[in-house]
PDB file of C-alpha atoms in Angstrom:
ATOM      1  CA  UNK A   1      10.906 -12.194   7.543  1.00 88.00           C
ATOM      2  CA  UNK A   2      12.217 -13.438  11.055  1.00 92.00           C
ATOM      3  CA  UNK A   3      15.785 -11.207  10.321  1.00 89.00           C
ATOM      4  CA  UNK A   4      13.450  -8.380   9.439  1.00 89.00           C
ATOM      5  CA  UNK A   5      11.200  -8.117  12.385  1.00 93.00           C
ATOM      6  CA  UNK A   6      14.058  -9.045  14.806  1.00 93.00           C
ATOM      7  CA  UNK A   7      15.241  -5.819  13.827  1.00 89.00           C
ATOM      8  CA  UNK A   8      12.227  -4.439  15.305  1.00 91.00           C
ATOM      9  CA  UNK A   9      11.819  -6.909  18.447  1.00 93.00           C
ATOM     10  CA  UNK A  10      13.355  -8.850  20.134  1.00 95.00           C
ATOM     11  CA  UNK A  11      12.161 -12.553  19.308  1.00 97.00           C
ATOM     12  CA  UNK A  12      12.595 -15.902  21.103  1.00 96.00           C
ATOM     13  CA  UNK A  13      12.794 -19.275  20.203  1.00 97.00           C
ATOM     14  CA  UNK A  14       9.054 -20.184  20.232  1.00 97.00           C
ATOM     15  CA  UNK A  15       8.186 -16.447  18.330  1.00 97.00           C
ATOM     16  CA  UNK A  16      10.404 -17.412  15.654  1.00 97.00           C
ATOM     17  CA  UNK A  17       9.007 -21.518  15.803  1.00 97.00           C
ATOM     18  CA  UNK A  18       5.647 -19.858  15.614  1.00 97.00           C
ATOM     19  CA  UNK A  19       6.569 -17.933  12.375  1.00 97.00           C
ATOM     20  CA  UNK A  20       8.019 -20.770  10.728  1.00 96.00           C
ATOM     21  CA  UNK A  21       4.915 -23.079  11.102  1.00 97.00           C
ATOM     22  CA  UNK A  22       2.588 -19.817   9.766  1.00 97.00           C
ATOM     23  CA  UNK A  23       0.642 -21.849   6.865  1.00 98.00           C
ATOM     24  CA  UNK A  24       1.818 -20.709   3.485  1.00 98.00           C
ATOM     25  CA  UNK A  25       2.501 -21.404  -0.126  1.00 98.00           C
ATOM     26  CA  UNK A  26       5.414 -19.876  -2.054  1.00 98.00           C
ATOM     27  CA  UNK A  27       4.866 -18.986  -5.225  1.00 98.00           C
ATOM     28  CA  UNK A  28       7.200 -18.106  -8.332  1.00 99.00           C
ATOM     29  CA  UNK A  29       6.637 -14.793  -9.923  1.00 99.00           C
ATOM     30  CA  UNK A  30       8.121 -13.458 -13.426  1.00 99.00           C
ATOM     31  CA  UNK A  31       9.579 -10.224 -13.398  1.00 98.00           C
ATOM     32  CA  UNK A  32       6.486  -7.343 -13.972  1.00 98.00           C
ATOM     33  CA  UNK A  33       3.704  -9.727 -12.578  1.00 99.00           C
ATOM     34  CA  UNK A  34       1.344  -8.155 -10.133  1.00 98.00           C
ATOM     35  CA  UNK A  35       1.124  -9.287  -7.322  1.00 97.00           C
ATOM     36  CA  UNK A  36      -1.784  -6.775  -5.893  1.00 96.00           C
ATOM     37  CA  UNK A  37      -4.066  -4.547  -7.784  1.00 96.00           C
ATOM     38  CA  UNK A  38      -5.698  -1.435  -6.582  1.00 96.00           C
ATOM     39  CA  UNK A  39      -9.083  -2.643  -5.554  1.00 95.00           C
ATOM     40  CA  UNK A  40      -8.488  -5.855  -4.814  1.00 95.00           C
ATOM     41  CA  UNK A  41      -9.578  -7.750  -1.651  1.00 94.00           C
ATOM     42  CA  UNK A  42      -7.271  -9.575  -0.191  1.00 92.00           C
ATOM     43  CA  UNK A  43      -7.160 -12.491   2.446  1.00 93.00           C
ATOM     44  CA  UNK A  44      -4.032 -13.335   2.307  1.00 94.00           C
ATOM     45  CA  UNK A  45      -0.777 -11.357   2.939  1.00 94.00           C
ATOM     46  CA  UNK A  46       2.570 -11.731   1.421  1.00 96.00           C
ATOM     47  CA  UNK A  47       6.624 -11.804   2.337  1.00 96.00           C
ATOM     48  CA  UNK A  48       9.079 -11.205  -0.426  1.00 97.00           C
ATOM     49  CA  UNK A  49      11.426 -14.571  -0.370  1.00 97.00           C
ATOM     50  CA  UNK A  50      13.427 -13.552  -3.180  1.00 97.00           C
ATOM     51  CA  UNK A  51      13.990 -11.360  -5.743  1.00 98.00           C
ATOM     52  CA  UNK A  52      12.547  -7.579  -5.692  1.00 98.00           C
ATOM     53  CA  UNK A  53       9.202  -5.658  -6.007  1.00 98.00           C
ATOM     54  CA  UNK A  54       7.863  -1.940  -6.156  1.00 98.00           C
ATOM     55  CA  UNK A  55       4.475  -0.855  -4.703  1.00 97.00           C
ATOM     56  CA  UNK A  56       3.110   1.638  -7.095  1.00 98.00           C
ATOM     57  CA  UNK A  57       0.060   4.412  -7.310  1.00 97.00           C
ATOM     58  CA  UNK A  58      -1.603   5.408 -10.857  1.00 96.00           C
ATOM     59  CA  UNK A  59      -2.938   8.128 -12.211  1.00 96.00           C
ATOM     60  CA  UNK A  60      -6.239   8.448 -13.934  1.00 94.00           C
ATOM     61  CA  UNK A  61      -4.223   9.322 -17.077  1.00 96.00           C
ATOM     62  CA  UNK A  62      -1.829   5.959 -16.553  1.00 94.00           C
ATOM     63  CA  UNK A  63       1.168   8.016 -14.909  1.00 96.00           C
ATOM     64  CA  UNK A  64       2.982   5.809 -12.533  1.00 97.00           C
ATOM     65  CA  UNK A  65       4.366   7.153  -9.565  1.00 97.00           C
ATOM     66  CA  UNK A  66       6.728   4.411  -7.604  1.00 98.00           C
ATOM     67  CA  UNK A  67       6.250   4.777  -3.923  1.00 96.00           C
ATOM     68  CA  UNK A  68       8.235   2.164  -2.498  1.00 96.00           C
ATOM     69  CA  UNK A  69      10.937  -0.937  -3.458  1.00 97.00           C
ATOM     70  CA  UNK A  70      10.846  -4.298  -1.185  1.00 96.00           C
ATOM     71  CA  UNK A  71      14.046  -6.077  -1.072  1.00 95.00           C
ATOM     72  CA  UNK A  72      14.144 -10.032   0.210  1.00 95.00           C
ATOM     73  CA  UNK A  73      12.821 -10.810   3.631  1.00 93.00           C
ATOM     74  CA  UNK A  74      10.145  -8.039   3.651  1.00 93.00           C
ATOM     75  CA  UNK A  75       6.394  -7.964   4.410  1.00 94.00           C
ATOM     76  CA  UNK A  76       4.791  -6.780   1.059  1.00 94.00           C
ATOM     77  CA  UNK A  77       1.553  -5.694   2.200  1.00 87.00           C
ATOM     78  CA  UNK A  78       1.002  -5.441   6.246  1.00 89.00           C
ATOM     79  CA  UNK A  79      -1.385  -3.702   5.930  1.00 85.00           C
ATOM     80  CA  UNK A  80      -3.827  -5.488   4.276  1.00 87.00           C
ATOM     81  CA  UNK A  81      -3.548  -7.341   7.831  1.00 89.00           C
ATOM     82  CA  UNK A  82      -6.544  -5.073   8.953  1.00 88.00           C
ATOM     83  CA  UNK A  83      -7.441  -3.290   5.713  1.00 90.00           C
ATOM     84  CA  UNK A  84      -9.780  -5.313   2.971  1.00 88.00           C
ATOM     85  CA  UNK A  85      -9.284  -3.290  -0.400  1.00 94.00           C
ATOM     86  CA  UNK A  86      -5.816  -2.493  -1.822  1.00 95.00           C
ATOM     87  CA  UNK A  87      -5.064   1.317  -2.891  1.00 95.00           C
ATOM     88  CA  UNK A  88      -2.425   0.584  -4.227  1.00 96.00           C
ATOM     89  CA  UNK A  89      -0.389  -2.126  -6.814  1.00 97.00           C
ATOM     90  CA  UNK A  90       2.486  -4.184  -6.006  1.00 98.00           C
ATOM     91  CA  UNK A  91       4.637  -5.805  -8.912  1.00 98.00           C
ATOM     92  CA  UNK A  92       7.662  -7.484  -9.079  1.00 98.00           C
ATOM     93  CA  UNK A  93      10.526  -5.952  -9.974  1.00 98.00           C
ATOM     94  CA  UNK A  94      12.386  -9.036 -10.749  1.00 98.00           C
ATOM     95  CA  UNK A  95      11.821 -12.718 -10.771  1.00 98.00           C
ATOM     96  CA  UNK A  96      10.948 -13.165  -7.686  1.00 99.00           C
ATOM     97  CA  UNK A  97       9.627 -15.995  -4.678  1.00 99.00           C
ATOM     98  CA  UNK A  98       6.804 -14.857  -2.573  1.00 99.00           C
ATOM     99  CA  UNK A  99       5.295 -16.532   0.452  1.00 98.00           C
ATOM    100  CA  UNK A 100       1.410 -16.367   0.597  1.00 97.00           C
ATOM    101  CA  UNK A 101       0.235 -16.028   3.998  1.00 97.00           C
ATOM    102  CA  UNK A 102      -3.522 -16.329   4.845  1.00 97.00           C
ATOM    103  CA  UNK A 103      -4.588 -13.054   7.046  1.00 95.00           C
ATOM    104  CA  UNK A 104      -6.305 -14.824   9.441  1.00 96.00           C
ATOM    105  CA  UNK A 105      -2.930 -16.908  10.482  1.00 97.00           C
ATOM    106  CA  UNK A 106      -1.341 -13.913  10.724  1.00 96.00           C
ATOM    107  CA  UNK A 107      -3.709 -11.694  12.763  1.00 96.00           C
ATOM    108  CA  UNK A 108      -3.782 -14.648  15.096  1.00 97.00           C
ATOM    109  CA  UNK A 109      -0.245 -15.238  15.331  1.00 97.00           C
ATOM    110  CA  UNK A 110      -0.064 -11.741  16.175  1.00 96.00           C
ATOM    111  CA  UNK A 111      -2.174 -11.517  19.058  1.00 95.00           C
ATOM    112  CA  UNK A 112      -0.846 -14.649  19.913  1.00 97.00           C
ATOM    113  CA  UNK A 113       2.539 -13.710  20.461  1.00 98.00           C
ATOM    114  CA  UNK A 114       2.684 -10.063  21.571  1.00 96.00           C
ATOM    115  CA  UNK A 115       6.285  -9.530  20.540  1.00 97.00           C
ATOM    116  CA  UNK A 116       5.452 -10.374  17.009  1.00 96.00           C
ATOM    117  CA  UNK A 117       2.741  -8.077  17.028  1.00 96.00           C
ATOM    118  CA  UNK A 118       4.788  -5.193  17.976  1.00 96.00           C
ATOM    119  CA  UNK A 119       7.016  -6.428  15.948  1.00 95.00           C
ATOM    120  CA  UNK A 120       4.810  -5.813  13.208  1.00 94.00           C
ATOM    121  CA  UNK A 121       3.336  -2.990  13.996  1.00 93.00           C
ATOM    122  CA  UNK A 122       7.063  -1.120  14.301  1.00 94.00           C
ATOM    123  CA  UNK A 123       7.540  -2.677  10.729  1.00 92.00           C
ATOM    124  CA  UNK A 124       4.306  -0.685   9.944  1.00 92.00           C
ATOM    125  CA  UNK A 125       5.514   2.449  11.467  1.00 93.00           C
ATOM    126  CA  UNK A 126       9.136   2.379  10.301  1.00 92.00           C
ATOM    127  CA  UNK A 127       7.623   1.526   6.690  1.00 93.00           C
ATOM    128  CA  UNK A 128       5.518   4.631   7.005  1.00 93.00           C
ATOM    129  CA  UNK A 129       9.034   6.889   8.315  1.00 95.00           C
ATOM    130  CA  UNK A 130      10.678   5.376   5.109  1.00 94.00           C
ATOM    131  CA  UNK A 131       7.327   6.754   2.692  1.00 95.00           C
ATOM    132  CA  UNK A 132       7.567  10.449   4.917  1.00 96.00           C
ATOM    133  CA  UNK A 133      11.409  10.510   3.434  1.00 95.00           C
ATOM    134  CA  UNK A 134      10.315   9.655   0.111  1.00 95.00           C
ATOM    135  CA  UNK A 135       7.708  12.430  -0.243  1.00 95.00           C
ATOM    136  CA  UNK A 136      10.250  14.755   0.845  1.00 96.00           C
ATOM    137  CA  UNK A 137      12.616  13.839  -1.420  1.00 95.00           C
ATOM    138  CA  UNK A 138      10.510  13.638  -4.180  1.00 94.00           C
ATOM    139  CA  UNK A 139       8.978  16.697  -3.535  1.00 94.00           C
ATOM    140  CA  UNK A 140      11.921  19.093  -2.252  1.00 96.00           C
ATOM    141  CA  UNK A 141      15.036  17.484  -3.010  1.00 96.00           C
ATOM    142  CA  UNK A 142      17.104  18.557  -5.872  1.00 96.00           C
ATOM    143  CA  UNK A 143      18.328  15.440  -8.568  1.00 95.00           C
ATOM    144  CA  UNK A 144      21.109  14.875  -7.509  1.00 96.00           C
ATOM    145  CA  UNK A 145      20.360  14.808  -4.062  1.00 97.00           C
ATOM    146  CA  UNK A 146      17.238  12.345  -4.799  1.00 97.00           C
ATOM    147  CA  UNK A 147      19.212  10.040  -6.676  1.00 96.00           C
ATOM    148  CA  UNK A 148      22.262   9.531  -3.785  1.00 96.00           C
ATOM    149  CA  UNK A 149      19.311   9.644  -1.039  1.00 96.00           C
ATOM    150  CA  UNK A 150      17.609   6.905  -2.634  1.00 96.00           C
ATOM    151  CA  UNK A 151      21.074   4.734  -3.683  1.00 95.00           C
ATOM    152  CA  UNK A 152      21.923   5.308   0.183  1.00 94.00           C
ATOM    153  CA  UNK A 153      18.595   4.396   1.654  1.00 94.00           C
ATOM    154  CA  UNK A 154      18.696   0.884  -0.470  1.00 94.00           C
ATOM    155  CA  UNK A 155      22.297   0.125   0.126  1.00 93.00           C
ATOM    156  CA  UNK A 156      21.266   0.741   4.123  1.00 91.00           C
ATOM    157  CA  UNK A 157      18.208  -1.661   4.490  1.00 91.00           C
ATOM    158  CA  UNK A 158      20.309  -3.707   2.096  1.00 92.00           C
ATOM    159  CA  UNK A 159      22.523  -4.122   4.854  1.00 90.00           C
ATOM    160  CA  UNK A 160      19.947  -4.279   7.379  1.00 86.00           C
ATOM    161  CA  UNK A 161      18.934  -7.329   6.303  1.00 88.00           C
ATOM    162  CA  UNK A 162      22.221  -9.108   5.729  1.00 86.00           C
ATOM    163  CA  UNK A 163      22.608  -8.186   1.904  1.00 88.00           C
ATOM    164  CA  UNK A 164      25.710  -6.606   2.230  1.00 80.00           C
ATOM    165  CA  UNK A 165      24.318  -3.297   0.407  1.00 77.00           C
ATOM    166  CA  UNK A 166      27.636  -1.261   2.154  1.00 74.00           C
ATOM    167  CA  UNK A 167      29.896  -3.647  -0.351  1.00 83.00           C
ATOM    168  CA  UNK A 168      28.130  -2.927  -3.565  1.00 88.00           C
ATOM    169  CA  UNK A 169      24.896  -3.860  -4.927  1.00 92.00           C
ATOM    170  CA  UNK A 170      23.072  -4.286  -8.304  1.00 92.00           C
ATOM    171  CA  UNK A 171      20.563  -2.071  -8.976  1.00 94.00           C
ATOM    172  CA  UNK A 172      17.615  -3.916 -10.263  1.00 95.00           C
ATOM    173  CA  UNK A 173      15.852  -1.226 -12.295  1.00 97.00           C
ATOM    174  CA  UNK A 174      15.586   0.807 -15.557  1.00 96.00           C
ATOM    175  CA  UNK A 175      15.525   4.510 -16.053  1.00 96.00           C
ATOM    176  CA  UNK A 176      12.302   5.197 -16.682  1.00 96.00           C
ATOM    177  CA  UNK A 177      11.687   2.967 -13.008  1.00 97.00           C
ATOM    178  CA  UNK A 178      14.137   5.004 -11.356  1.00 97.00           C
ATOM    179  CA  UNK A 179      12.485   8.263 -12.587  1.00 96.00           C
ATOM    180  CA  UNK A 180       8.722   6.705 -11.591  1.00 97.00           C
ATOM    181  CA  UNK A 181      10.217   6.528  -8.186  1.00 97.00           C
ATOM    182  CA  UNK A 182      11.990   9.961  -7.980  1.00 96.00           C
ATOM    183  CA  UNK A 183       9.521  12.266  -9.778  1.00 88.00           C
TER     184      UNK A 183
END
Protein backbone atom coordinates (compact mmCIF):
# COMPACT_ATOMS: atom_id res chain seq x y z
CA UNK A 1 0.00 0.00 0.00
CA UNK A 2 2.97 2.45 0.88
CA UNK A 3 4.45 1.80 -3.07
CA UNK A 4 0.92 2.53 -4.17
CA UNK A 5 0.13 5.79 -2.57
CA UNK A 6 3.76 7.02 -3.02
CA UNK A 7 2.79 7.03 -6.46
CA UNK A 8 0.31 9.53 -5.59
CA UNK A 9 2.36 11.58 -2.81
CA UNK A 10 5.14 12.08 -1.83
CA UNK A 11 5.65 10.27 1.68
CA UNK A 12 8.27 10.60 4.44
CA UNK A 13 9.70 8.53 6.87
CA UNK A 14 7.18 9.06 9.74
CA UNK A 15 3.98 8.86 6.89
CA UNK A 16 5.18 5.60 5.92
CA UNK A 17 6.09 4.57 10.04
CA UNK A 18 2.56 5.73 10.59
CA UNK A 19 1.14 3.28 7.94
CA UNK A 20 3.02 0.45 9.10
CA UNK A 21 1.80 0.65 12.78
CA UNK A 22 -2.11 1.12 11.25
CA UNK A 23 -3.79 -1.81 13.47
CA UNK A 24 -4.69 -4.73 11.28
CA UNK A 25 -5.19 -8.40 10.80
CA UNK A 26 -4.35 -10.25 7.58
CA UNK A 27 -6.41 -12.68 6.61
CA UNK A 28 -6.17 -15.70 4.02
CA UNK A 29 -8.80 -15.83 1.39
CA UNK A 30 -9.59 -18.86 -1.15
CA UNK A 31 -9.97 -18.00 -4.57
CA UNK A 32 -14.01 -16.80 -5.22
CA UNK A 33 -14.55 -15.78 -1.48
CA UNK A 34 -16.24 -12.48 -0.96
CA UNK A 35 -14.80 -10.28 0.58
CA UNK A 36 -17.76 -7.44 0.47
CA UNK A 37 -21.35 -7.86 -0.36
CA UNK A 38 -23.66 -5.29 -1.71
CA UNK A 39 -25.38 -4.04 1.37
CA UNK A 40 -23.09 -4.66 3.74
CA UNK A 41 -21.85 -2.23 6.44
CA UNK A 42 -18.59 -2.07 6.86
CA UNK A 43 -16.11 -0.74 9.61
CA UNK A 44 -13.28 -1.86 8.48
CA UNK A 45 -11.41 -1.30 5.15
CA UNK A 46 -9.16 -3.55 3.28
CA UNK A 47 -5.56 -3.64 1.19
CA UNK A 48 -4.95 -6.47 -1.18
CA UNK A 49 -1.47 -8.15 0.20
CA UNK A 50 -1.44 -10.77 -2.26
CA UNK A 51 -3.02 -12.43 -4.80
CA UNK A 52 -5.94 -10.71 -7.00
CA UNK A 53 -9.63 -9.57 -6.70
CA UNK A 54 -12.52 -8.08 -8.95
CA UNK A 55 -15.17 -5.63 -7.63
CA UNK A 56 -18.35 -6.60 -9.28
CA UNK A 57 -22.17 -5.13 -9.81
CA UNK A 58 -25.31 -7.62 -10.30
CA UNK A 59 -28.18 -7.58 -11.97
CA UNK A 60 -31.61 -8.30 -10.65
CA UNK A 61 -31.62 -11.28 -13.06
CA UNK A 62 -27.92 -12.54 -11.63
CA UNK A 63 -25.90 -10.97 -14.69
CA UNK A 64 -22.51 -10.01 -13.53
CA UNK A 65 -20.92 -7.14 -14.87
CA UNK A 66 -17.00 -6.87 -13.66
CA UNK A 67 -16.15 -3.29 -13.02
CA UNK A 68 -12.79 -3.37 -11.80
CA UNK A 69 -9.53 -5.95 -11.02
CA UNK A 70 -7.14 -5.07 -7.86
CA UNK A 71 -3.71 -6.32 -8.24
CA UNK A 72 -1.26 -6.59 -4.89
CA UNK A 73 -0.63 -3.48 -2.90
CA UNK A 74 -4.07 -1.87 -3.60
CA UNK A 75 -6.78 -0.33 -1.39
CA UNK A 76 -9.90 -2.59 -2.03
CA UNK A 77 -12.54 -0.45 -0.85
CA UNK A 78 -11.56 3.43 -0.02
CA UNK A 79 -14.40 4.29 -0.11
CA UNK A 80 -16.11 2.69 2.42
CA UNK A 81 -13.65 5.19 4.38
CA UNK A 82 -16.68 7.68 4.46
CA UNK A 83 -19.48 5.58 2.96
CA UNK A 84 -21.41 2.88 5.43
CA UNK A 85 -23.27 0.44 2.92
CA UNK A 86 -21.44 -1.33 0.05
CA UNK A 87 -23.07 -1.10 -3.62
CA UNK A 88 -21.14 -3.15 -4.78
CA UNK A 89 -19.22 -6.92 -4.22
CA UNK A 90 -15.65 -7.56 -4.06
CA UNK A 91 -14.28 -11.25 -4.50
CA UNK A 92 -11.15 -12.67 -4.91
CA UNK A 93 -9.95 -13.57 -7.92
CA UNK A 94 -7.30 -15.79 -6.65
CA UNK A 95 -6.00 -17.00 -3.37
CA UNK A 96 -5.31 -14.17 -1.97
CA UNK A 97 -3.86 -12.17 1.59
CA UNK A 98 -5.84 -9.23 2.66
CA UNK A 99 -5.08 -6.75 5.41
CA UNK A 100 -8.18 -5.70 7.51
CA UNK A 101 -7.98 -2.23 8.52
CA UNK A 102 -10.49 -0.75 11.05
CA UNK A 103 -12.05 2.66 9.42
CA UNK A 104 -11.66 4.58 12.24
CA UNK A 105 -7.59 4.03 12.18
CA UNK A 106 -7.67 4.97 8.92
CA UNK A 107 -9.83 8.14 8.85
CA UNK A 108 -7.59 9.21 11.68
CA UNK A 109 -4.41 8.43 10.18
CA UNK A 110 -5.62 10.41 7.42
CA UNK A 111 -6.30 13.58 8.96
CA UNK A 112 -3.42 12.93 10.87
CA UNK A 113 -0.98 13.02 8.29
CA UNK A 114 -2.18 15.30 5.47
CA UNK A 115 0.02 13.76 2.81
CA UNK A 116 -1.58 10.44 3.33
CA UNK A 117 -4.82 11.88 3.04
CA UNK A 118 -4.21 13.32 -0.27
CA UNK A 119 -2.63 10.55 -0.91
CA UNK A 120 -5.71 8.77 -0.64
CA UNK A 121 -7.92 10.82 -1.93
CA UNK A 122 -5.75 10.95 -5.49
CA UNK A 123 -5.99 7.04 -5.15
CA UNK A 124 -9.80 7.76 -5.05
CA UNK A 125 -9.75 10.00 -7.99
CA UNK A 126 -7.30 8.12 -10.20
CA UNK A 127 -9.46 4.87 -9.30
CA UNK A 128 -12.49 6.73 -10.54
CA UNK A 129 -10.28 7.95 -14.11
CA UNK A 130 -9.48 4.14 -14.41
CA UNK A 131 -13.72 3.18 -14.04
CA UNK A 132 -14.44 6.47 -16.75
CA UNK A 133 -11.99 4.30 -19.24
CA UNK A 134 -13.71 1.22 -18.53
CA UNK A 135 -17.24 2.47 -19.34
CA UNK A 136 -15.92 3.73 -22.46
CA UNK A 137 -14.47 0.82 -23.47
CA UNK A 138 -17.09 -1.29 -22.60
CA UNK A 139 -19.52 0.73 -24.07
CA UNK A 140 -17.84 2.10 -27.44
CA UNK A 141 -14.90 0.15 -28.06
CA UNK A 142 -14.86 -2.52 -30.61
CA UNK A 143 -13.43 -6.35 -29.28
CA UNK A 144 -10.56 -6.20 -30.22
CA UNK A 145 -9.80 -2.94 -29.13
CA UNK A 146 -11.38 -3.80 -25.51
CA UNK A 147 -9.44 -6.76 -25.11
CA UNK A 148 -5.68 -5.00 -25.92
CA UNK A 149 -7.02 -1.81 -23.85
CA UNK A 150 -7.67 -3.87 -20.96
CA UNK A 151 -4.29 -6.36 -21.38
CA UNK A 152 -2.42 -2.84 -21.63
CA UNK A 153 -4.06 -1.09 -18.74
CA UNK A 154 -3.12 -4.30 -16.36
CA UNK A 155 0.33 -4.83 -17.70
CA UNK A 156 0.74 -0.75 -16.89
CA UNK A 157 -0.40 -0.61 -13.16
CA UNK A 158 1.33 -3.97 -13.14
CA UNK A 159 4.33 -2.11 -13.57
CA UNK A 160 3.33 0.69 -11.53
CA UNK A 161 3.57 -1.15 -8.69
CA UNK A 162 6.80 -3.04 -9.24
CA UNK A 163 5.21 -6.26 -10.88
CA UNK A 164 7.04 -6.09 -13.86
CA UNK A 165 3.67 -6.24 -16.05
CA UNK A 166 5.99 -4.66 -19.26
CA UNK A 167 7.96 -8.29 -19.08
CA UNK A 168 4.99 -10.56 -19.22
CA UNK A 169 2.36 -11.41 -16.88
CA UNK A 170 -0.17 -14.23 -16.10
CA UNK A 171 -3.47 -13.49 -16.57
CA UNK A 172 -5.42 -14.67 -13.64
CA UNK A 173 -8.87 -15.16 -15.16
CA UNK A 174 -11.29 -17.33 -17.23
CA UNK A 175 -13.30 -16.44 -20.25
CA UNK A 176 -16.42 -16.05 -19.08
CA UNK A 177 -14.44 -13.38 -16.29
CA UNK A 178 -12.84 -11.69 -19.02
CA UNK A 179 -16.17 -11.28 -20.92
CA UNK A 180 -18.03 -10.10 -17.35
CA UNK A 181 -15.46 -7.41 -17.45
CA UNK A 182 -15.62 -6.38 -21.17
CA UNK A 183 -19.36 -6.64 -21.94
Amino acid sequence: MIRKLETHATLDRRDREAIQALPHHVRTFDASAYLVREGDSLQHCSVLVSGYAFRQKVTGDGLRQIVSLHIPGEPLDLQHLFLDLADHNVQTLTRAEVAIIPRAALQSLALSHPAIGHALFVNTLVEGSIFREWALNVGRRDARTRVAHFLCEFAARLDAQGLDGARGYELPMSQEQIGDALG
